[in-house]
Coordinates of C-alpha atoms and ligand atoms in Angstrom, one line a residue:
X1 CA 15.5 -31.1 81.3
X2 CA 17.4 -34.5 80.9
X3 CA 18.8 -36.2 83.6
X4 CA 22.5 -36.7 84.3
X5 CA 23.3 -40.5 84.7
X6 CA 25.5 -41.2 87.6
X7 CA 28.7 -43.0 86.9
X8 CA 28.8 -46.9 87.4
X9 CA 31.7 -46.6 89.5
X10 CA 33.2 -43.9 91.8
X11 CA 35.3 -43.5 94.7
X12 CA 32.8 -41.7 96.8
X13 CA 29.2 -41.3 96.3
X14 CA 27.6 -38.5 98.3
X15 CA 23.8 -38.4 99.2
X16 CA 22.2 -34.9 99.1
X17 CA 23.2 -31.5 97.6
X18 CA 22.6 -29.0 100.4
X19 CA 25.7 -27.2 102.2
X20 CA 27.3 -30.4 103.0
X21 CA 27.1 -32.6 100.0
X22 CA 28.3 -29.5 97.8
X23 CA 31.3 -29.0 100.0
X24 CA 31.9 -32.7 100.1
X25 CA 32.0 -32.8 96.2
X26 CA 34.3 -29.7 96.2
X27 CA 36.5 -30.9 98.5
X28 CA 36.7 -34.7 97.1
X29 CA 37.4 -33.1 93.8
X30 CA 40.1 -31.0 95.1
X31 CA 41.8 -34.3 96.8
X32 CA 41.9 -35.9 93.5
X33 CA 39.0 -38.5 94.1
X34 CA 36.3 -39.1 92.0
X35 CA 33.0 -38.1 93.6
X36 CA 29.5 -37.9 92.5
X37 CA 26.2 -36.6 94.3
X38 CA 22.6 -37.9 94.1
X39 CA 20.0 -35.3 95.2
X40 CA 16.2 -35.9 95.4
X41 CA 15.3 -32.4 94.4
X42 CA 15.6 -30.6 91.0
X43 CA 18.1 -28.4 92.3
X44 CA 20.8 -27.6 95.1
X45 CA 20.1 -26.1 98.4
X46 CA 18.9 -28.9 100.9
X47 CA 16.6 -27.5 103.6
X48 CA 16.9 -24.2 101.9
X49 CA 15.3 -25.6 98.9
X50 CA 12.4 -27.1 100.4
X51 CA 11.7 -24.7 103.3
X52 CA 10.4 -21.9 101.0
X53 CA 7.5 -20.7 103.3
X54 CA 7.1 -16.9 103.5
X55 CA 9.1 -15.6 106.4
X56 CA 11.7 -18.8 106.4
X57 CA 14.9 -17.4 107.7
X58 CA 18.2 -18.6 109.4
X59 CA 18.4 -18.1 113.3
X60 CA 22.2 -18.0 113.1
X61 CA 23.8 -14.6 111.8
X62 CA 24.4 -14.5 108.2
X63 CA 28.1 -13.9 108.7
X64 CA 28.5 -16.9 110.7
X65 CA 26.1 -19.1 108.6
X66 CA 28.1 -19.2 105.5
X67 CA 31.1 -21.4 104.1
X68 CA 34.6 -20.2 104.8
X69 CA 36.5 -22.6 102.9
X70 CA 37.1 -20.3 99.9
X71 CA 38.5 -16.8 100.4
X72 CA 37.0 -16.0 97.0
X73 CA 33.7 -16.8 98.0
X74 CA 34.2 -14.8 101.3
X75 CA 35.3 -11.7 99.3
X76 CA 32.8 -11.9 96.6
X77 CA 29.4 -12.4 98.5
X78 CA 27.7 -9.6 100.4
X79 CA 25.0 -10.6 103.0
X80 CA 22.3 -8.1 103.1
X81 CA 20.8 -8.8 106.5
X82 CA 21.7 -9.9 110.1
X83 CA 19.7 -13.0 109.8
X84 CA 19.2 -13.9 106.2
X85 CA 16.0 -14.9 104.7
X86 CA 15.7 -18.3 102.6
X87 CA 15.7 -16.7 99.2
X88 CA 19.2 -15.1 99.9
X89 CA 20.6 -18.2 101.4
X90 CA 19.5 -20.1 98.3
X91 CA 20.9 -17.7 96.0
X92 CA 24.3 -17.8 98.1
X93 CA 24.2 -21.6 97.7
X94 CA 23.5 -21.2 93.8
X95 CA 26.4 -18.8 93.6
X96 CA 28.8 -21.3 95.2
X97 CA 27.7 -24.2 93.1
X98 CA 27.9 -22.1 89.7
X99 CA 31.4 -20.9 90.9
X100 CA 32.8 -24.3 91.4
X101 CA 30.8 -25.9 88.5
X102 CA 29.3 -28.4 91.1
X103 CA 26.3 -29.3 89.3
X104 CA 28.3 -31.1 86.8
X105 CA 28.8 -33.9 89.4
X106 CA 25.2 -33.9 90.7
X107 CA 22.3 -36.1 89.5
X108 CA 19.2 -34.5 90.4
X109 CA 15.5 -35.6 90.8
X110 CA 16.8 -38.9 92.0
X111 CA 16.5 -40.4 95.4
X112 CA 18.8 -43.3 96.9
X113 CA 16.6 -45.9 97.9
X114 CA 19.2 -48.7 99.1
X115 CA 22.7 -49.1 99.9
X116 CA 24.6 -52.3 100.6
X117 CA 28.0 -53.1 101.6
X118 CA 29.9 -55.9 99.9
X119 CA 32.3 -57.5 102.2
X120 CA 34.1 -59.3 99.2
X121 CA 35.0 -55.9 97.4
X122 CA 34.8 -53.5 100.5
X123 CA 32.5 -51.3 98.4
X124 CA 28.9 -49.9 98.8
X125 CA 26.4 -50.7 96.0
X126 CA 23.9 -48.0 95.8
X127 CA 20.6 -48.1 94.1
X128 CA 18.2 -45.1 93.2
X129 CA 14.5 -45.0 92.6
X130 CA 15.4 -44.1 88.8
X131 CA 17.2 -47.6 88.3
X132 CA 20.8 -46.5 88.7
X133 CA 23.2 -48.8 90.4
X134 CA 26.5 -47.3 91.7
X135 CA 29.4 -49.0 93.0
X136 CA 31.4 -46.7 95.5
X137 CA 34.3 -47.4 97.9
X138 CA 32.8 -44.9 100.4
X139 CA 29.4 -43.5 101.1
X140 CA 28.9 -40.1 102.5
X141 CA 25.5 -39.4 103.9
X142 CA 24.8 -35.6 103.7
X143 CA 21.1 -36.1 103.8
X144 CA 20.2 -33.4 106.1
X145 CA 19.2 -33.3 109.9
X146 CA 15.7 -31.7 109.3
X147 CA 14.9 -33.1 105.8
X148 CA 12.1 -35.1 106.4
X149 CA 9.0 -33.3 107.0
X150 CA 6.9 -35.0 109.8
X151 CA 3.1 -35.1 109.6
X152 CA 1.2 -34.9 112.8
X153 CA -0.6 -38.1 114.1
X154 CA -3.9 -36.1 114.0
X155 CA -6.9 -38.1 112.8
X156 CA -8.5 -37.1 109.5
X157 CA -5.5 -35.4 108.1
X158 CA -6.2 -36.7 104.7
X159 CA -9.9 -35.8 104.9
X160 CA -9.3 -32.1 104.5
X161 CA -10.4 -30.7 101.3
X162 CA -9.0 -27.1 101.2
X163 CA -5.5 -26.2 100.5
X164 CA -2.8 -28.0 102.4
X165 CA 0.7 -27.2 103.2
X166 CA 3.7 -28.4 105.3
X167 CA 6.3 -25.6 105.9
X168 CA 9.3 -28.0 105.0
X169 CA 7.8 -28.9 101.6
X170 CA 6.5 -25.7 100.4
X171 CA 5.2 -25.2 96.9
X172 CA 7.5 -23.1 94.4
X173 CA 4.8 -21.0 93.2
X174 CA 3.8 -18.1 95.6
X175 CA 0.8 -19.0 97.8
X176 CA -1.8 -16.3 98.2
X177 CA -3.7 -16.4 101.4
X178 CA -5.8 -13.2 100.8
X179 CA -9.3 -13.4 101.9
X180 CA -8.7 -17.0 103.1
X181 CA -9.4 -18.6 106.6
X182 CA -6.0 -20.2 107.3
X183 CA -5.1 -22.7 110.3
X184 CA -1.6 -23.1 111.3
X185 CA -0.6 -26.2 113.5
X186 CA 2.5 -25.9 115.2
X187 CA 4.3 -23.0 116.9
X188 CA 8.2 -24.1 116.7
X189 CA 10.6 -21.9 114.5
X190 CA 8.7 -22.6 111.5
X191 CA 5.3 -21.7 112.8
X192 CA 6.5 -18.5 114.5
X193 CA 8.1 -17.5 111.3
X194 CA 5.4 -18.3 108.8
X195 CA 2.4 -17.2 110.8
X196 CA 3.0 -13.2 110.9
X197 CA 3.3 -13.5 107.1
X198 CA 0.2 -15.3 106.5
X199 CA -1.5 -12.8 109.1
X200 CA -0.9 -10.0 106.8
X201 CA -2.8 -11.6 104.2
X202 CA -5.5 -13.8 105.4
X203 CA -9.0 -13.0 106.3
X204 CA -8.7 -14.9 109.5
X205 CA -5.7 -16.8 111.0
X206 CA -6.0 -19.4 113.7
X207 CA -2.8 -20.5 115.3
X208 CA -3.1 -24.0 116.8
X209 CA -0.5 -24.1 119.8
X210 CA 0.2 -27.0 121.7
X211 CA 3.3 -26.2 123.6
X212 CA 4.2 -22.4 123.8
X213 CA 7.7 -22.0 122.7
X214 CA 10.0 -19.1 124.0
X215 CA 10.9 -16.7 121.3
X216 CA 13.4 -13.7 121.6
X217 CA 13.3 -10.8 119.3
X218 CA 15.5 -11.1 116.1
X219 CA 16.3 -7.5 115.9
X220 CA 17.0 -8.3 112.2
X221 CA 18.5 -5.3 110.3
X222 CA 20.3 -4.6 107.2
X223 CA 24.2 -5.0 107.5
X224 CA 26.3 -2.0 107.4
X225 CA 28.8 -2.1 104.2
X226 CA 31.5 -0.8 106.4
X227 CA 31.1 -3.3 109.0
X228 CA 31.1 -6.0 106.3
X229 CA 34.2 -4.6 104.6
X230 CA 36.2 -4.7 107.9
X231 CA 35.0 -8.3 108.3
X232 CA 36.2 -9.5 105.2
X233 CA 39.5 -7.9 105.8
X234 CA 39.8 -10.7 108.5
X235 CA 37.5 -13.1 108.1
X236 CA 39.7 -16.2 108.5
X237 CA 40.8 -15.0 111.8
X238 CA 37.1 -14.3 112.7
X239 CA 36.2 -17.7 111.6
X240 CA 38.8 -19.3 113.6
X241 CA 37.4 -17.6 116.7
X242 CA 34.0 -19.2 116.2
X243 CA 35.8 -22.8 115.7
X244 CA 37.2 -22.3 119.0
X245 CA 33.9 -21.7 120.6
X246 CA 31.3 -23.9 121.9
X247 CA 28.6 -22.9 119.6
X248 CA 30.9 -22.1 116.7
X249 CA 29.7 -18.3 116.7
X250 CA 30.8 -15.2 118.5
X251 CA 28.5 -15.6 121.6
X252 CA 30.1 -14.5 124.9
X253 CA 29.8 -17.0 127.7
X254 CA 29.1 -15.0 131.0
X255 CA 31.2 -16.4 133.6
X256 CA 28.7 -15.8 136.5
X257 CA 25.9 -17.9 137.7
X258 CA 22.4 -16.6 137.5
X259 CA 21.8 -17.6 141.2
X260 CA 24.6 -15.2 142.6
X261 CA 23.6 -11.7 141.0
X262 CA 20.9 -9.4 142.5
X263 CA 17.4 -9.0 140.8
X264 CA 18.5 -5.4 139.7
X265 CA 21.8 -6.8 138.2
X266 CA 20.0 -9.6 136.6
X267 CA 17.4 -7.4 134.9
X268 CA 20.1 -5.0 133.7
X269 CA 21.9 -7.6 132.1
X270 CA 19.0 -9.3 130.5
X271 CA 17.7 -6.2 129.2
X272 CA 21.0 -5.8 127.2
X273 CA 20.5 -9.2 125.6
X274 CA 16.8 -8.5 124.9
X275 CA 17.6 -5.2 123.2
X276 CA 20.4 -6.9 121.1
X277 CA 18.0 -9.7 120.2
X278 CA 19.0 -13.2 119.1
X279 CA 19.7 -16.4 121.0
X280 CA 22.9 -15.1 123.0
X281 CA 20.9 -14.8 126.2
X282 CA 21.3 -18.5 126.6
X283 CA 24.9 -17.8 127.6
X284 CA 24.3 -14.6 129.6
X285 CA 25.0 -16.9 132.9
X286 CA 27.2 -20.1 132.9
X287 CA 24.2 -22.1 134.4
X288 CA 21.2 -21.0 132.4
X289 CA 21.2 -24.5 130.6
X290 CA 22.6 -26.3 133.6
X291 CA 20.6 -25.4 136.8
X292 CA 16.9 -25.4 136.9
X293 CA 16.8 -22.4 139.5
X294 CA 19.3 -20.4 137.3
X295 CA 17.1 -21.1 134.3
X296 CA 13.9 -20.1 136.0
X297 CA 15.4 -16.6 136.6
X298 CA 16.1 -16.2 132.9
X299 CA 12.8 -17.8 132.0
X300 CA 10.8 -15.4 134.3
X301 CA 12.3 -12.4 132.7
X302 CA 11.6 -13.4 129.2
X303 CA 8.0 -14.6 130.3
X304 CA 7.5 -11.1 131.4
X305 CA 8.5 -9.7 128.1
X306 CA 6.1 -11.8 126.6
X307 CA 3.4 -10.6 128.5
X308 CA 4.4 -6.9 127.6
X309 CA 4.0 -7.6 124.0
X310 CA 0.6 -8.8 123.7
X311 CA -2.4 -6.4 124.6
X312 CA -5.0 -8.9 125.6
X313 CA -3.8 -10.4 129.0
X314 CA -5.5 -13.7 128.6
X315 CA -3.7 -14.3 125.0
X316 CA -0.7 -13.2 126.5
X317 CA -0.9 -15.8 129.4
X318 CA -1.6 -18.6 127.0
X319 CA 1.6 -17.6 125.0
X320 CA 3.8 -17.9 128.0
X321 CA 5.7 -20.9 128.3
X322 CA 5.6 -22.9 131.4
X323 CA 6.7 -26.3 132.6
X324 CA 10.0 -26.7 130.8
X325 CA 13.3 -25.0 131.0
X326 CA 14.1 -21.9 129.0
X327 CA 16.3 -22.8 125.7
X328 CA 15.7 -26.6 126.0
X329 CA 13.4 -26.7 123.0
X330 CA 15.3 -24.5 120.6
X331 CA 15.2 -21.0 121.4
X332 CA 13.4 -19.0 118.5
X333 CA 13.9 -15.8 117.2
X334 CA 10.7 -14.0 116.2
X335 CA 9.9 -11.2 113.9
X336 CA 6.3 -9.7 114.7
X337 CA 5.0 -12.9 116.2
X338 CA 3.8 -11.8 119.5
X339 CA 2.8 -8.4 118.1
X340 CA 0.7 -10.3 115.4
X341 CA -1.7 -11.5 118.1
X342 CA -2.7 -7.6 118.6
X343 CA -4.4 -7.9 115.2
X344 CA -8.3 -8.5 115.0
X345 CA -7.8 -11.3 112.4
X346 CA -5.4 -13.4 114.4
X347 CA -6.5 -16.0 116.9
X348 CA -4.7 -18.4 119.4
X349 CA -6.2 -21.7 119.8
X350 CA -4.8 -23.4 122.8
X351 CA -4.9 -27.0 122.1
X352 CA -3.5 -28.0 125.5
X353 CA -6.6 -27.1 127.1
X354 CA -8.9 -28.2 124.2
X355 CA -6.9 -30.7 122.2
X356 CA -7.5 -31.3 118.3
X357 CA -9.9 -34.3 118.0
X358 CA -9.5 -34.3 114.2
X359 CA -9.3 -32.6 111.0
X360 CA -12.4 -32.7 109.0
X361 CA -13.3 -32.0 105.5
X362 CA -13.8 -28.4 106.2
X363 CA -11.4 -27.5 109.2
X364 CA -10.3 -28.4 112.5
X365 CA -12.3 -29.9 115.4
X366 CA -11.0 -29.3 118.7
X367 CA -12.9 -30.8 121.7
X368 CA -14.6 -27.4 122.0
X369 CA -15.6 -26.4 118.6
X370 CA -15.0 -26.6 114.9
X371 CA -12.8 -24.2 113.1
X372 CA -13.9 -23.7 109.5
X373 CA -10.8 -23.3 107.1
X374 CA -9.8 -22.6 103.7
X375 CA -6.3 -23.6 104.1
X376 CA -4.3 -25.6 106.6
X377 CA -0.4 -25.0 107.1
X378 CA 1.5 -27.7 109.0
X379 CA 4.3 -26.4 110.9
X380 CA 4.7 -29.6 112.6
X381 CA 8.5 -30.1 112.3
X382 CA 10.9 -32.9 111.2
X383 CA 11.7 -36.6 111.7
X384 CA 15.1 -35.1 112.7
X385 CA 18.6 -36.6 112.5
X386 CA 17.6 -40.3 111.8
X387 CA 14.6 -39.7 109.4
X388 CA 16.6 -39.2 106.3
X389 CA 18.9 -42.1 107.0
X390 CA 16.1 -44.5 107.6
X391 CA 14.3 -43.7 104.4
X392 CA 17.2 -45.6 102.6
X393 CA 17.6 -49.2 103.2
X394 CA 21.2 -49.2 104.3
X395 CA 22.7 -52.8 105.0
X396 CA 26.1 -53.1 106.4
X397 CA 28.3 -56.1 107.3
X398 CA 26.1 -59.5 107.3
X399 CA 23.4 -57.7 105.8
X400 CA 22.1 -56.0 109.0
X401 CA 20.4 -52.8 108.4
X402 CA 21.0 -49.4 110.0
X403 CA 17.5 -49.1 111.1
X404 CA 17.6 -52.5 113.1
X405 CA 20.9 -51.4 114.5
X406 CA 19.6 -48.1 115.7
X407 CA 16.1 -49.3 116.7
X408 CA 16.9 -48.3 120.3
X409 CA 18.3 -45.0 119.2
X410 CA 21.3 -43.9 116.8
X411 CA 24.8 -45.0 118.1
X412 CA 27.7 -43.5 116.4
X413 CA 31.5 -43.1 117.0
X414 CA 32.1 -39.3 116.8
X415 CA 28.8 -38.8 115.0
X416 CA 30.7 -39.7 111.7
X417 CA 30.5 -43.5 111.5
X418 CA 28.8 -46.5 113.1
X419 CA 30.2 -50.0 113.7
X420 CA 29.3 -52.6 111.3
X421 CA 29.1 -50.1 108.5
X422 CA 32.3 -49.8 107.0
X423 CA 33.2 -46.8 104.7
X424 CA 30.0 -45.1 105.5
X425 CA 30.2 -41.5 107.0
X426 CA 27.8 -38.9 108.2
X427 CA 27.7 -35.3 107.9
X428 CA 26.0 -33.7 111.0
X429 CA 25.2 -37.1 112.0
X430 CA 23.6 -38.1 115.4
X431 CA 26.3 -37.7 118.1
X432 CA 27.6 -34.6 116.6
X433 CA 27.4 -31.2 117.8
X434 CA 25.8 -30.0 114.5
X435 CA 22.3 -28.2 115.3
X436 CA 23.6 -27.2 118.8
X437 CA 26.3 -25.3 117.1
X438 CA 26.4 -23.0 114.2
X439 CA 25.5 -25.7 111.4
X440 CA 28.1 -24.2 108.7
X441 CA 30.9 -24.5 111.2
X442 CA 29.9 -28.0 112.0
X443 CA 29.4 -29.0 108.3
X444 CA 32.9 -27.6 107.2
X445 CA 34.5 -29.4 110.0
X446 CA 32.8 -32.8 109.3
X447 CA 33.4 -32.7 105.5
X448 CA 37.0 -31.7 106.1
X449 CA 37.5 -34.5 108.6
X450 CA 35.9 -37.2 106.3
X451 CA 37.2 -36.2 103.2
X452 CA 40.9 -36.0 104.8
X453 CA 40.1 -39.4 106.2
X454 CA 39.1 -40.9 102.8
X455 CA 42.3 -39.3 101.2
X456 CA 44.3 -40.9 103.9
X457 CA 42.9 -44.4 103.2
X458 CA 43.4 -43.9 99.3
X459 CA 47.1 -42.6 99.9
X460 CA 47.9 -45.5 102.2
X461 CA 46.2 -48.3 100.2
X462 CA 43.7 -49.0 102.7
X463 CA 40.1 -50.1 101.4
X464 CA 38.2 -50.4 104.6
X465 CA 37.5 -48.1 107.7
X466 CA 35.1 -49.2 110.2
X467 CA 34.3 -47.7 113.8
X468 CA 35.4 -50.0 116.6
X469 CA 32.4 -51.0 118.8
X470 CA 34.0 -50.4 122.1
X471 CA 34.9 -46.9 120.9
X472 CA 31.4 -46.3 119.8
X473 CA 30.0 -47.3 123.0
X474 CA 32.4 -45.1 124.7
X475 CA 31.3 -42.1 122.5
X476 CA 27.5 -42.6 123.1
X477 CA 28.2 -42.8 126.9
X478 CA 30.0 -39.6 126.6
X479 CA 27.2 -38.0 124.6
X480 CA 24.6 -38.9 127.1
X481 CA 26.9 -37.9 129.9
X482 CA 27.3 -34.3 128.7
X483 CA 23.7 -34.1 127.9
X484 CA 22.7 -35.2 131.4
X485 CA 24.8 -32.4 133.0
X486 CA 22.5 -29.9 131.2
X487 CA 18.5 -29.4 131.4
X488 CA 18.2 -30.3 127.6
X489 CA 16.8 -33.8 128.1
X490 CA 14.0 -32.3 130.3
X491 CA 12.0 -30.9 127.6
X492 CA 10.2 -32.7 124.6
X493 CA 12.2 -31.5 121.6
X494 CA 13.3 -33.0 118.3
X495 CA 16.6 -32.9 119.8
X496 CA 15.5 -36.3 121.6
X497 CA 12.9 -37.2 118.9
X498 CA 10.1 -36.3 121.2
X499 CA 8.1 -35.0 118.4
X500 CA 7.8 -38.2 116.4
X501 CA 5.5 -40.8 118.1
X502 CA 7.2 -44.0 118.7
X503 CA 10.7 -42.6 118.1
X504 CA 13.0 -43.8 121.0
X505 CA 13.6 -40.9 123.3
X506 CA 17.5 -40.5 123.0
X507 CA 19.5 -37.2 123.1
X508 CA 20.9 -37.1 119.7
X509 CA 23.3 -34.2 119.7
X510 CA 26.6 -33.4 121.4
X511 CA 26.4 -30.8 123.8
X512 CA 29.9 -30.7 125.0
X513 CA 30.8 -27.8 122.7
X514 CA 32.0 -27.6 119.0
X515 CA 35.5 -26.6 120.1
X516 CA 35.8 -29.5 122.4
X517 CA 34.4 -32.0 119.7
X518 CA 36.8 -30.5 117.1
X519 CA 39.8 -31.3 119.4
X520 CA 38.8 -34.8 119.8
X521 CA 38.2 -35.3 116.2
X522 CA 41.6 -33.9 115.5
X523 CA 43.3 -36.1 118.3
X524 CA 41.7 -39.0 116.6
X525 CA 43.1 -38.2 113.2
X526 CA 46.6 -37.2 114.6
X527 CA 46.6 -40.7 116.2
X528 CA 46.5 -42.7 112.8
X529 CA 42.6 -42.6 113.1
X530 CA 42.3 -44.2 116.7
X531 CA 39.3 -46.2 117.1
X532 CA 38.7 -47.0 113.6
X533 CA 39.8 -50.3 112.3
X534 CA 41.7 -49.9 109.0
X535 CA 42.6 -52.6 106.4
Ligands
NA7_1 P1 9.6 -28.2 115.7 O1 10.5 -27.0 116.3 O2 9.5 -29.6 115.9 O3 8.1 -27.5 116.1 C1 7.1 -28.4 115.6 C2 5.8 -27.8 116.2 O4 4.7 -28.7 115.8 C3 5.8 -27.7 117.6 O5 4.9 -26.4 118.1 C4 4.9 -29.0 117.9 O6 4.2 -28.8 119.2 C5 3.9 -28.8 116.9 N1 3.2 -30.3 116.7 C6 3.9 -31.3 116.3 N2 3.1 -32.5 116.2 C7 1.9 -32.0 116.6 C8 0.5 -32.5 116.8 N3 0.6 -33.8 116.4 N4 -0.3 -32.0 117.3 C9 -0.2 -30.6 117.5 N5 1.0 -29.7 117.4 C10 2.1 -30.5 116.9 O7 9.7 -27.9 114.3 P2 10.0 -26.5 113.2 O8 9.8 -27.0 111.9 O9 9.4 -25.4 113.7 O10 11.5 -26.3 113.6 C11 12.5 -27.3 113.5 C12 13.8 -26.6 113.4 O11 14.1 -26.1 112.1 C13 14.2 -25.5 114.4 O12 14.5 -25.8 115.6 C14 15.3 -25.0 113.6 O13 16.6 -25.5 114.2 C15 15.1 -25.0 112.2 P3 5.1 -29.3 120.8 O14 6.1 -28.4 120.8 O15 5.7 -30.6 120.4 O16 4.2 -29.5 121.6

């Protein structure tokens, strides 16, 4: 197909055609601005375009993980399951793109490589790998939090002669593992989703586990049409409830401390969460993510449940997470993961006790032995939050690069903007609640705030908006403060870049709650964009 040339000049250039970029394009058009999107893939979808591995599924309920800006979309779309699988989410994104003719504003198969701010004209000059050059007043980065696949730093990775996949960059053709000996490295959300699917086909599956992660049963199920019809009759109200909550969903926050209840009461309560499935157990008590002892009581309950799911007690024990608080690495929802270890063709390889020495031409060699493999699947995660931004040479005032400015960790004002880089805005940027809330609620809020801001600037004849350094410092401090009130910074998670060697260890998300964040952003806007220097 022929490539659509991007315009030479535009009010707003948007990078990325996932949930964020698509809504940004829709909204900028609505506000009467010229806008254009540049996307690396050959179609819309973002993470849901790339993460096509078998078993890929969202861990937020479908009725919450969707757009709410269009009542028509709400009424016309029907989710089929409690937790939507990747193909259904991608169909949904395509449905929205078609409905609003969004593809007409997108250049596909094109990567933004550089963006430089010109102080004379107060515009961004954006370059792509296809030789395009676009001048834009504003630049909106909708390039994703988990969009740069991270390869593990294991020697010999490229020596492997068999089939080789990363979950975050899965081929479009169906992969058939029948009769194969397959290795999966990584037991985060992706590894725990893909492994049971591979186990059904493969002759042998070896799961290479470094750190056991906690996983709750998803209890996925078809959605009842009557329930959906009722929800649609009051969806705006339902969504507003989510916006007024900490996590951007309908999670009930238990008021009690896990330390003040009897063992019987605790078990009875946690059993209910276990039966219901999903991640809401994190809110069963007010101190689960705040107090180590409270956390340990809940962790122990889950550990026992895991033991109960796996027949071989030795394997079970190796699957039981120890040494970091429950929920501080993202709590995973599993469908058949623990049960999979009851199959004869599935083997757990504990690489904590016997680390992987290297990948060889024929497989994986640990300190103990060599595993011969026909296929290797890397479920080793992403260079989260800053990865996609750093792939582009972004230069602000005085030619300073974003990579330099953020060398010791990302610094933003409200997660939306960074000092020294006028007219540059992040959707789901570092310092925003984003992945610690329902992403879709966050994305809509970010897009609405940023596009309203841009509309305000145009309306008032303003050509430049830049975060004030002191306000940025205060925001970074606030983000750190609220994180330090929780147990999150204790674990080695992608939330603080711990999965990428050499990445500064900085907690990159705002855990103060979506509702609180939204209020702060609204107040900033109501105060004439306090903390932004406008000219
Ligand atoms: P995650 O959650 O970052 O998990 C990556 C997994 O890969 C995790 O088990 C890591 O072990 C493991 N890993 C990473 N590097 C290595 C090396 N070098 N050697 C061995 N094992 C390694 O990524 P996911 O894709 O599963 O999920 C990302 C998010 O997507 C998820 O949280 C949801 O929000 C959706 P570790 O735990 O670091 O010991």
